[in-house]
Coordinates of C-alpha atoms in Angstrom, one line a residue:
M1 CA 0.0 0.0 0.0
G2 CA 1.4 3.4 -1.0
S3 CA 1.4 6.6 0.9
S4 CA -1.9 8.2 1.7
E5 CA -0.6 11.7 1.0
V6 CA -0.1 13.6 -2.2
S7 CA 3.6 14.1 -3.0
V8 CA 4.6 17.5 -4.4
I9 CA 8.4 17.5 -4.8
P10 CA 10.8 18.5 -7.6
G11 CA 12.6 15.7 -9.4
L12 CA 12.1 12.0 -9.4
Q13 CA 10.1 10.1 -6.9
K14 CA 12.4 8.1 -4.5
E15 CA 11.0 4.7 -5.7
E16 CA 11.9 5.5 -9.3
K17 CA 15.3 6.7 -8.3
A18 CA 16.0 3.4 -6.5
A19 CA 14.7 1.3 -9.4
V20 CA 16.7 3.2 -12.0
E21 CA 19.9 2.9 -9.8
R22 CA 19.3 -0.9 -9.5
R23 CA 18.8 -1.1 -13.2
R24 CA 22.2 0.4 -13.9
L25 CA 23.9 -2.8 -12.8
H26 CA 21.9 -4.9 -15.3
V27 CA 22.5 -2.4 -18.1
L28 CA 26.3 -2.6 -17.5
K29 CA 26.1 -6.4 -17.7
A30 CA 24.1 -6.3 -20.9
L31 CA 26.6 -3.9 -22.5
K32 CA 29.4 -6.2 -21.5
K33 CA 27.7 -9.1 -23.3
L34 CA 27.4 -6.9 -26.3
R35 CA 31.1 -6.2 -26.1
I36 CA 30.6 -2.5 -25.3
E37 CA 32.9 -1.2 -22.6
A38 CA 31.4 1.6 -20.4
D39 CA 32.5 3.0 -17.0
E40 CA 28.9 4.1 -16.3
A41 CA 25.6 2.8 -17.5
P42 CA 24.0 5.2 -20.1
V43 CA 20.3 5.9 -19.7
V44 CA 18.5 4.6 -22.8
A45 CA 14.8 5.2 -23.3
V46 CA 12.7 3.2 -25.8
L47 CA 9.5 4.9 -26.9
G48 CA 6.4 3.5 -28.7
S49 CA 3.8 5.6 -30.5
G50 CA 0.1 5.1 -30.7
G51 CA -1.7 3.4 -33.5
G52 CA -4.3 1.1 -31.9
L53 CA -4.0 -2.6 -32.5
R54 CA -1.4 -2.0 -35.2
A55 CA 0.9 -0.3 -32.6
H56 CA 0.1 -3.0 -30.1
I57 CA 1.3 -5.8 -32.3
A58 CA 4.2 -3.9 -34.0
C59 CA 5.5 -2.7 -30.6
L60 CA 5.5 -6.3 -29.3
G61 CA 7.5 -7.2 -32.4
V62 CA 10.1 -4.5 -31.7
L63 CA 10.4 -5.5 -28.0
S64 CA 10.7 -9.2 -29.0
E65 CA 13.6 -8.5 -31.5
M66 CA 15.3 -6.2 -29.0
K67 CA 15.1 -9.0 -26.4
E68 CA 16.4 -11.5 -29.0
Q69 CA 19.4 -9.3 -29.8
G70 CA 20.2 -8.6 -26.1
L71 CA 19.4 -4.9 -26.5
L72 CA 16.3 -4.7 -24.3
D73 CA 18.5 -5.5 -21.3
A74 CA 20.4 -2.3 -21.9
V75 CA 17.3 -0.1 -21.8
T76 CA 16.5 1.9 -18.7
Y77 CA 13.1 3.3 -19.6
L78 CA 10.2 2.0 -21.7
A79 CA 7.5 4.6 -22.4
G80 CA 4.4 4.5 -24.7
V81 CA 1.1 6.1 -25.6
S82 CA -2.1 4.5 -26.8
G83 CA -1.6 1.2 -28.5
S84 CA 2.0 0.8 -27.5
T85 CA 0.9 0.9 -23.8
W86 CA -1.0 -2.3 -24.4
A87 CA 2.2 -3.9 -25.7
I88 CA 4.4 -2.6 -22.9
S89 CA 2.0 -3.6 -20.2
S90 CA 1.8 -7.1 -21.7
L91 CA 5.6 -7.4 -21.3
Y92 CA 5.3 -6.9 -17.6
T93 CA 2.2 -9.1 -17.1
N94 CA 4.3 -11.9 -18.6
D95 CA 7.3 -11.1 -16.4
G96 CA 9.4 -10.2 -19.4
D97 CA 9.1 -13.6 -21.0
M98 CA 8.8 -12.8 -24.7
E99 CA 8.3 -16.4 -25.7
A100 CA 5.3 -16.8 -23.4
L101 CA 4.0 -13.4 -24.6
E102 CA 4.3 -14.3 -28.3
A103 CA 2.6 -17.7 -27.7
D104 CA -0.2 -16.0 -25.8
L105 CA -0.6 -13.4 -28.6
K106 CA -0.8 -16.1 -31.2
H107 CA -3.3 -18.1 -29.2
R108 CA -5.6 -15.0 -28.7
F109 CA -5.6 -13.9 -32.3
T110 CA -6.0 -17.3 -33.9
R111 CA -9.2 -17.9 -32.0
Q112 CA -12.3 -15.9 -32.9
E113 CA -13.7 -15.7 -29.4
W114 CA -14.6 -12.8 -27.3
D115 CA -16.0 -13.4 -23.8
L116 CA -18.9 -11.0 -24.1
A117 CA -20.5 -12.2 -20.9
K118 CA -17.4 -11.5 -18.8
S119 CA -16.9 -8.1 -20.5
L120 CA -20.5 -7.1 -19.9
Q121 CA -20.2 -8.2 -16.3
K122 CA -17.1 -6.1 -15.7
T123 CA -18.8 -3.1 -17.3
I124 CA -21.9 -3.4 -15.3
Q125 CA -19.7 -3.7 -12.2
A126 CA -17.8 -0.6 -13.2
A127 CA -21.1 1.3 -13.7
R128 CA -21.7 1.1 -9.9
S129 CA -18.8 3.4 -9.4
E130 CA -19.5 7.1 -8.8
N131 CA -16.9 8.0 -11.4
Y132 CA -18.1 5.7 -14.2
S133 CA -17.5 7.2 -17.7
L134 CA -17.3 6.1 -21.3
T135 CA -13.7 5.0 -20.6
D136 CA -15.1 2.1 -18.6
F137 CA -17.4 1.0 -21.4
W138 CA -14.6 1.5 -24.0
A139 CA -12.1 -0.5 -21.9
Y140 CA -14.3 -3.5 -21.0
M141 CA -16.5 -3.7 -24.1
V142 CA -14.3 -2.5 -27.0
I143 CA -10.6 -2.7 -26.1
S144 CA -11.1 -6.1 -24.6
K145 CA -12.7 -7.3 -27.9
Q146 CA -9.9 -5.8 -30.0
T147 CA -7.1 -7.3 -27.9
R148 CA -9.1 -10.5 -27.0
E149 CA -8.0 -10.2 -23.4
L150 CA -9.3 -8.9 -20.1
P151 CA -6.3 -8.5 -17.8
E152 CA -7.3 -8.1 -14.1
S153 CA -3.8 -7.4 -12.8
H154 CA -2.7 -4.0 -11.6
L155 CA 0.0 -1.6 -12.4
S156 CA 1.4 -2.0 -8.9
N157 CA 2.0 -5.7 -9.7
M158 CA 4.9 -4.5 -11.9
K159 CA 6.8 -3.2 -8.9
K160 CA 8.9 -6.3 -8.2
P161 CA 10.8 -6.7 -11.5
V162 CA 11.5 -3.0 -11.8
E163 CA 12.6 -2.6 -8.2
E164 CA 14.9 -5.6 -8.7
G165 CA 16.2 -3.9 -11.9
T166 CA 15.5 -7.0 -14.1
L167 CA 13.1 -5.0 -16.4
P168 CA 13.2 -1.4 -17.7
Y169 CA 11.2 1.2 -15.8
P170 CA 7.9 1.7 -17.6
I171 CA 6.1 5.0 -18.1
F172 CA 2.5 5.2 -19.5
A173 CA 1.2 8.4 -20.8
A174 CA -2.2 10.2 -20.7
I175 CA -3.2 13.8 -20.9
D176 CA -5.7 16.0 -19.0
N177 CA -8.5 16.5 -21.5
D178 CA -9.7 19.6 -19.6
L179 CA -6.4 21.3 -20.4
Q180 CA -6.5 20.5 -24.1
P181 CA -7.0 24.2 -25.0
S182 CA -3.8 25.1 -23.1
W183 CA -1.9 22.5 -25.0
Q184 CA -3.2 23.7 -28.4
E185 CA -2.5 27.3 -27.6
A186 CA 0.7 27.2 -25.7
R187 CA 1.9 23.6 -25.5
A188 CA 1.3 23.8 -21.7
P189 CA 3.4 21.0 -20.1
E190 CA 0.8 20.6 -17.3
T191 CA -1.4 18.8 -19.8
W192 CA 0.7 15.6 -19.5
F193 CA -0.1 12.9 -16.9
E194 CA 2.0 9.8 -16.3
F195 CA 1.6 6.4 -14.8
T196 CA 4.3 4.1 -13.4
P197 CA 4.3 1.0 -11.2
H198 CA 4.8 3.4 -8.2
H199 CA 2.9 6.6 -8.9
A200 CA 0.5 8.6 -11.1
G201 CA 0.4 12.3 -11.6
F202 CA 1.5 15.5 -13.3
P203 CA 5.3 15.5 -13.9
A204 CA 5.4 19.2 -14.8
L205 CA 4.0 20.0 -11.4
G206 CA 6.0 17.4 -9.5
A207 CA 2.6 16.3 -8.1
F208 CA 2.0 12.6 -7.7
V209 CA -0.1 10.1 -5.8
S210 CA 0.6 6.4 -5.1
I211 CA -0.6 4.3 -8.0
T212 CA -2.6 2.2 -5.5
H213 CA -4.6 5.3 -4.6
F214 CA -5.1 6.6 -8.1
G215 CA -8.9 7.2 -8.3
S216 CA -9.3 7.6 -4.6
K217 CA -10.6 10.8 -3.1
F218 CA -8.2 13.4 -1.7
K219 CA -8.8 16.8 -0.1
K220 CA -6.1 19.2 0.9
G221 CA -3.5 16.6 0.1
R222 CA -4.9 14.0 2.4
L223 CA -6.8 10.7 1.5
V224 CA -10.4 11.0 2.6
R225 CA -11.9 8.0 0.8
T226 CA -10.2 4.9 -0.6
H227 CA -11.2 3.3 -3.8
P228 CA -9.9 0.0 -5.2
E229 CA -6.9 0.2 -7.5
R230 CA -8.0 0.3 -11.2
D231 CA -7.1 -2.8 -13.1
L232 CA -5.0 -2.9 -16.3
T233 CA -8.0 -3.3 -18.5
F234 CA -9.4 0.0 -17.4
L235 CA -6.0 1.7 -17.7
R236 CA -5.5 0.4 -21.2
G237 CA -8.8 1.9 -22.1
L238 CA -7.8 5.2 -20.6
W239 CA -4.4 5.2 -22.3
G240 CA -6.0 4.3 -25.6
S241 CA -9.0 6.5 -25.6
A242 CA -8.5 8.9 -28.6
L243 CA -12.3 9.0 -29.0
G244 CA -12.5 10.9 -25.8
N245 CA -11.9 14.2 -27.5
T246 CA -14.9 15.8 -29.3
E247 CA -12.6 17.3 -31.9
V248 CA -11.3 13.9 -32.8
I249 CA -14.8 12.5 -32.9
R250 CA -15.6 14.8 -35.8
E251 CA -13.1 12.9 -37.9
Y252 CA -14.7 9.5 -37.3
I253 CA -17.6 7.7 -39.0
F254 CA -20.7 7.2 -37.0
D255 CA -22.8 5.4 -39.5
K256 CA -20.3 3.0 -41.1
H257 CA -20.8 0.3 -38.5
S258 CA -24.4 0.6 -37.4
S259 CA -24.7 -3.2 -37.8
C260 CA -22.5 -3.5 -34.7
F261 CA -25.4 -2.7 -32.5
Y262 CA -27.6 -5.5 -34.0
S263 CA -24.7 -8.0 -33.7
F264 CA -24.2 -7.0 -30.1
A265 CA -27.9 -7.4 -29.4
D266 CA -27.9 -10.9 -31.1
Q267 CA -25.1 -12.0 -28.9
L268 CA -26.7 -10.7 -25.8
R269 CA -29.9 -12.7 -26.6
N270 CA -27.8 -15.8 -26.7
L271 CA -26.4 -15.3 -23.2
T272 CA -27.9 -17.4 -20.5
L273 CA -29.3 -14.5 -18.6
K274 CA -32.8 -16.0 -18.2
G275 CA -34.6 -13.4 -20.2
L276 CA -32.8 -10.4 -18.7
W277 CA -32.0 -8.9 -22.1
R278 CA -35.6 -9.2 -23.3
R279 CA -36.9 -7.4 -20.2
A280 CA -34.2 -4.8 -20.4
V281 CA -35.0 -4.1 -24.1
A282 CA -38.7 -3.8 -23.2
N283 CA -37.9 -1.2 -20.5
A284 CA -35.2 0.7 -22.4
K285 CA -35.8 0.3 -26.1
S286 CA -35.5 3.9 -27.0
I287 CA -32.4 4.4 -24.8
G288 CA -30.5 1.1 -25.5
H289 CA -30.7 1.4 -29.3
L290 CA -29.4 4.9 -29.3
L291 CA -26.7 4.2 -26.7
F292 CA -25.1 1.1 -28.2
A293 CA -25.5 2.2 -31.8
R294 CA -23.6 5.3 -31.0
L295 CA -20.7 3.7 -29.1
L296 CA -20.3 0.3 -30.8
R297 CA -20.3 1.9 -34.3
L298 CA -16.8 2.9 -33.3
Q299 CA -15.8 -0.6 -32.2
E300 CA -14.0 -1.8 -35.3
S301 CA -12.6 1.5 -36.7
S302 CA -10.3 4.1 -35.4
Q303 CA -10.5 6.4 -38.4
G304 CA -13.3 7.8 -40.5
E305 CA -14.4 10.4 -43.0
H306 CA -17.6 12.1 -41.8
P307 CA -18.5 14.2 -38.7
P308 CA -21.2 13.1 -36.4
P309 CA -24.7 14.2 -37.3
E310 CA -25.7 17.6 -36.1
D311 CA -29.0 19.4 -35.8
E312 CA -29.8 22.8 -37.2
G313 CA -28.3 24.5 -34.2
G314 CA -24.9 22.9 -34.8
E315 CA -25.0 20.8 -31.6
P316 CA -24.8 16.9 -31.7
E317 CA -28.1 15.2 -31.9
H318 CA -29.9 13.9 -28.8
T319 CA -28.8 16.6 -26.4
W320 CA -32.1 15.9 -24.8
L321 CA -30.8 12.5 -23.7
T322 CA -29.3 13.5 -20.5
E323 CA -32.5 15.0 -19.0
M324 CA -34.5 12.1 -20.2
L325 CA -32.2 9.5 -18.7
E326 CA -31.9 11.3 -15.4
N327 CA -35.6 11.1 -15.0
W328 CA -36.0 7.7 -16.6
T329 CA -35.9 5.7 -13.3
R330 CA -38.9 7.4 -11.9
T331 CA -40.9 4.4 -13.0
S332 CA -40.4 1.8 -10.3
L333 CA -38.7 -1.4 -11.3
E334 CA -41.1 -3.3 -9.0
K335 CA -44.0 -2.2 -11.2
Q336 CA -42.3 -3.5 -14.3
E337 CA -41.6 -7.0 -12.8
Q338 CA -43.9 -9.9 -12.4
P339 CA -44.9 -10.9 -8.8
H340 CA -42.6 -13.3 -6.9
E341 CA -39.6 -12.4 -9.1
D342 CA -36.4 -14.0 -8.0
P343 CA -34.5 -11.4 -5.8
E344 CA -31.2 -12.2 -7.4
R345 CA -32.5 -11.9 -10.9
K346 CA -34.2 -8.7 -9.9
G347 CA -30.9 -7.3 -8.6
S348 CA -29.2 -8.2 -11.8
L349 CA -31.8 -6.4 -13.8
S350 CA -31.5 -3.3 -11.6
N351 CA -27.7 -3.3 -12.1
F352 CA -28.1 -3.7 -15.8
M353 CA -30.6 -0.9 -16.1
D354 CA -28.3 1.3 -14.0
F355 CA -25.5 0.5 -16.4
V356 CA -27.6 1.5 -19.4
K357 CA -28.8 4.7 -17.7
K358 CA -25.3 5.8 -16.7
T359 CA -23.7 4.9 -20.0
G360 CA -26.4 6.9 -21.8
I361 CA -25.9 9.9 -19.6
C362 CA -22.1 9.7 -20.2
A363 CA -22.7 9.3 -24.0
S364 CA -24.9 12.4 -24.1
K365 CA -22.2 14.4 -22.3
W366 CA -19.4 12.6 -24.1
E367 CA -17.7 12.2 -20.7
W368 CA -14.4 10.2 -20.6
G369 CA -11.7 9.4 -18.1
T370 CA -13.4 10.7 -15.0
T371 CA -11.4 10.4 -11.8
H372 CA -11.1 12.2 -8.5
N373 CA -8.6 15.1 -8.6
F374 CA -6.0 14.3 -6.0
L375 CA -4.9 17.9 -6.0
Y376 CA -8.3 19.2 -5.0
K377 CA -7.9 22.0 -2.4
H378 CA -4.2 21.3 -2.2
S379 CA -2.5 24.4 -0.8
G380 CA 0.9 23.5 -2.3
I381 CA -0.4 24.0 -5.9
R382 CA -0.1 27.5 -7.2
D383 CA -2.4 26.8 -10.1
K384 CA -5.8 27.6 -8.6
I385 CA -7.7 26.2 -11.5
M386 CA -5.9 22.9 -11.0
S387 CA -6.6 22.7 -7.3
S388 CA -10.2 23.9 -7.7
R389 CA -11.4 21.0 -9.9
K390 CA -13.0 18.1 -8.1
H391 CA -12.5 15.7 -11.0
L392 CA -10.0 15.1 -13.8
H393 CA -10.8 13.8 -17.2
L394 CA -7.8 11.8 -18.5
V395 CA -7.6 10.6 -22.1
D396 CA -5.2 9.2 -24.8
A397 CA -1.9 11.2 -24.9
G398 CA -1.9 10.8 -28.6
L399 CA -4.4 13.6 -28.7
A400 CA -1.5 15.9 -27.9
I401 CA 1.3 14.3 -29.9
N402 CA 1.5 10.6 -30.7
T403 CA 4.7 9.9 -28.8
P404 CA 5.7 9.9 -25.1
F405 CA 8.7 12.2 -25.7
P406 CA 7.5 14.7 -23.2
L407 CA 7.9 12.2 -20.4
V408 CA 11.6 11.4 -21.0
L409 CA 12.8 14.8 -22.1
P410 CA 12.9 16.4 -18.6
P411 CA 16.5 16.7 -17.3
T412 CA 15.5 14.9 -14.1
R413 CA 15.4 11.6 -15.9
E414 CA 18.9 12.2 -17.4
V415 CA 18.2 10.2 -20.6
H416 CA 21.3 10.0 -22.9
L417 CA 19.7 8.2 -25.8
I418 CA 16.1 7.9 -27.1
L419 CA 15.0 5.2 -29.5
S420 CA 11.6 6.2 -30.9
F421 CA 9.4 3.7 -32.8
D422 CA 6.5 5.2 -34.7
F423 CA 3.6 2.9 -35.6
S424 CA 1.1 5.6 -36.6
A425 CA -0.3 6.0 -40.1
G426 CA 1.3 9.4 -40.7
D427 CA 4.8 10.9 -41.0
P428 CA 7.1 9.0 -38.6
F429 CA 9.2 12.1 -38.0
E430 CA 6.3 14.5 -37.3
H431 CA 5.8 13.7 -33.6
P432 CA 9.5 13.5 -32.6
Q433 CA 10.2 16.8 -34.4
S434 CA 7.2 18.4 -32.6
A435 CA 8.4 17.1 -29.2
T436 CA 12.0 18.1 -29.5
S437 CA 11.4 21.5 -31.1
N438 CA 9.2 22.5 -28.1
E439 CA 11.4 21.0 -25.4
L440 CA 8.2 19.9 -23.7
L441 CA 8.0 19.6 -20.0
I442 CA 11.3 21.5 -19.7
Q443 CA 10.8 24.2 -17.1
S444 CA 12.3 27.7 -17.3
H445 CA 15.4 26.6 -15.4
P446 CA 18.3 25.6 -17.8
R447 CA 19.0 22.0 -18.6
P448 CA 21.9 20.7 -16.5
S449 CA 25.1 20.0 -18.3
R450 CA 25.4 16.6 -19.8
A451 CA 28.6 14.5 -19.7
P452 CA 29.4 12.5 -22.8
L453 CA 27.9 9.1 -23.1
P454 CA 29.7 6.7 -20.8
G455 CA 32.5 4.9 -22.5
R456 CA 33.2 7.6 -25.1

């Protein structure tokens, strides 16, 4: 269990410092095997871009070949955005065993199965949280289908190998969607948010919280309500949630995959839920069709050509949905059920209807990545806007630039060499050039002098 207080300090967190120091010994051994003499271990960072499932598989291929050549053992940091975060996290859930990882990947993608019942169960369970958002739906119902896995492990489970130095230190990127205008206008470094096996927070502010308490409620820097640590399935959905930004949505097709809803409904009917789906449809026909049609049309595509439909006023259709859904449960479920209904079945129906209602409300607001702001009312934060918000809305870092460069450029991480792999569909040099030209996350103080690479 991590600290119950918010950490606001300059530089690296002590856990990361210790892990990186331990990693140096393994790097020196790896360099010696490669017949490279060095007095000190250089800090090498390997970066992976976004690109959805393409980036996921391609990044695994890169990591596999680096492992085969003995190069991965000489790497200190692994960092990624979007699809690459799925690959990097898989490396750690398999304890760095690339052969087991490749075998698992082959097994998952040669079978045409998706455990819809389990995914639906996890989504309904997530909907009981006060901070449920479309990220939960996206993670458990869409990303799980794309990757054909539903990992229930946690980021904190990766602590052991990184603390022992046997694997590189991983950094996963997200951005604060509420600060998107600041990024677009001034490349504000506060936009970036990072996750490691030890902490989560804003590197530009030096403000972090223990990863085990990410999502818990804080006030004035103190923990006031504990929530369970979010699993990797949810975090993968958060890291790979480019659809969370309304500007990006305008580039996607909403009508191309309308058949997804009907396919989803057919599969639900085949579940052994003892008529639960039929009763749910009878109670929520107008809501369910709109909800799932809107979200699941995005399920198989990550690019499109047409903007979402708009009404004459220029706003997305169905803005009335929020009010309708918020009032929808006025009709008692007891009146809709037959007498002597099984209490367990009745509770399942209630949870399902609550899931439909909450997802519909989030869809009407297009709300993603909602989590408690651990900096709420924190006196040590000069930015009053940051400390006045009760909630954060975190989304795919690829919405800023499609590379995690901003997280390894700060001088505190002392990175000597960056190997960047771009799996996006565009110009592979666009994002690195954008990152380096802006010196993102570098504060007004000058960069400390750098010694030549060890061994030169």
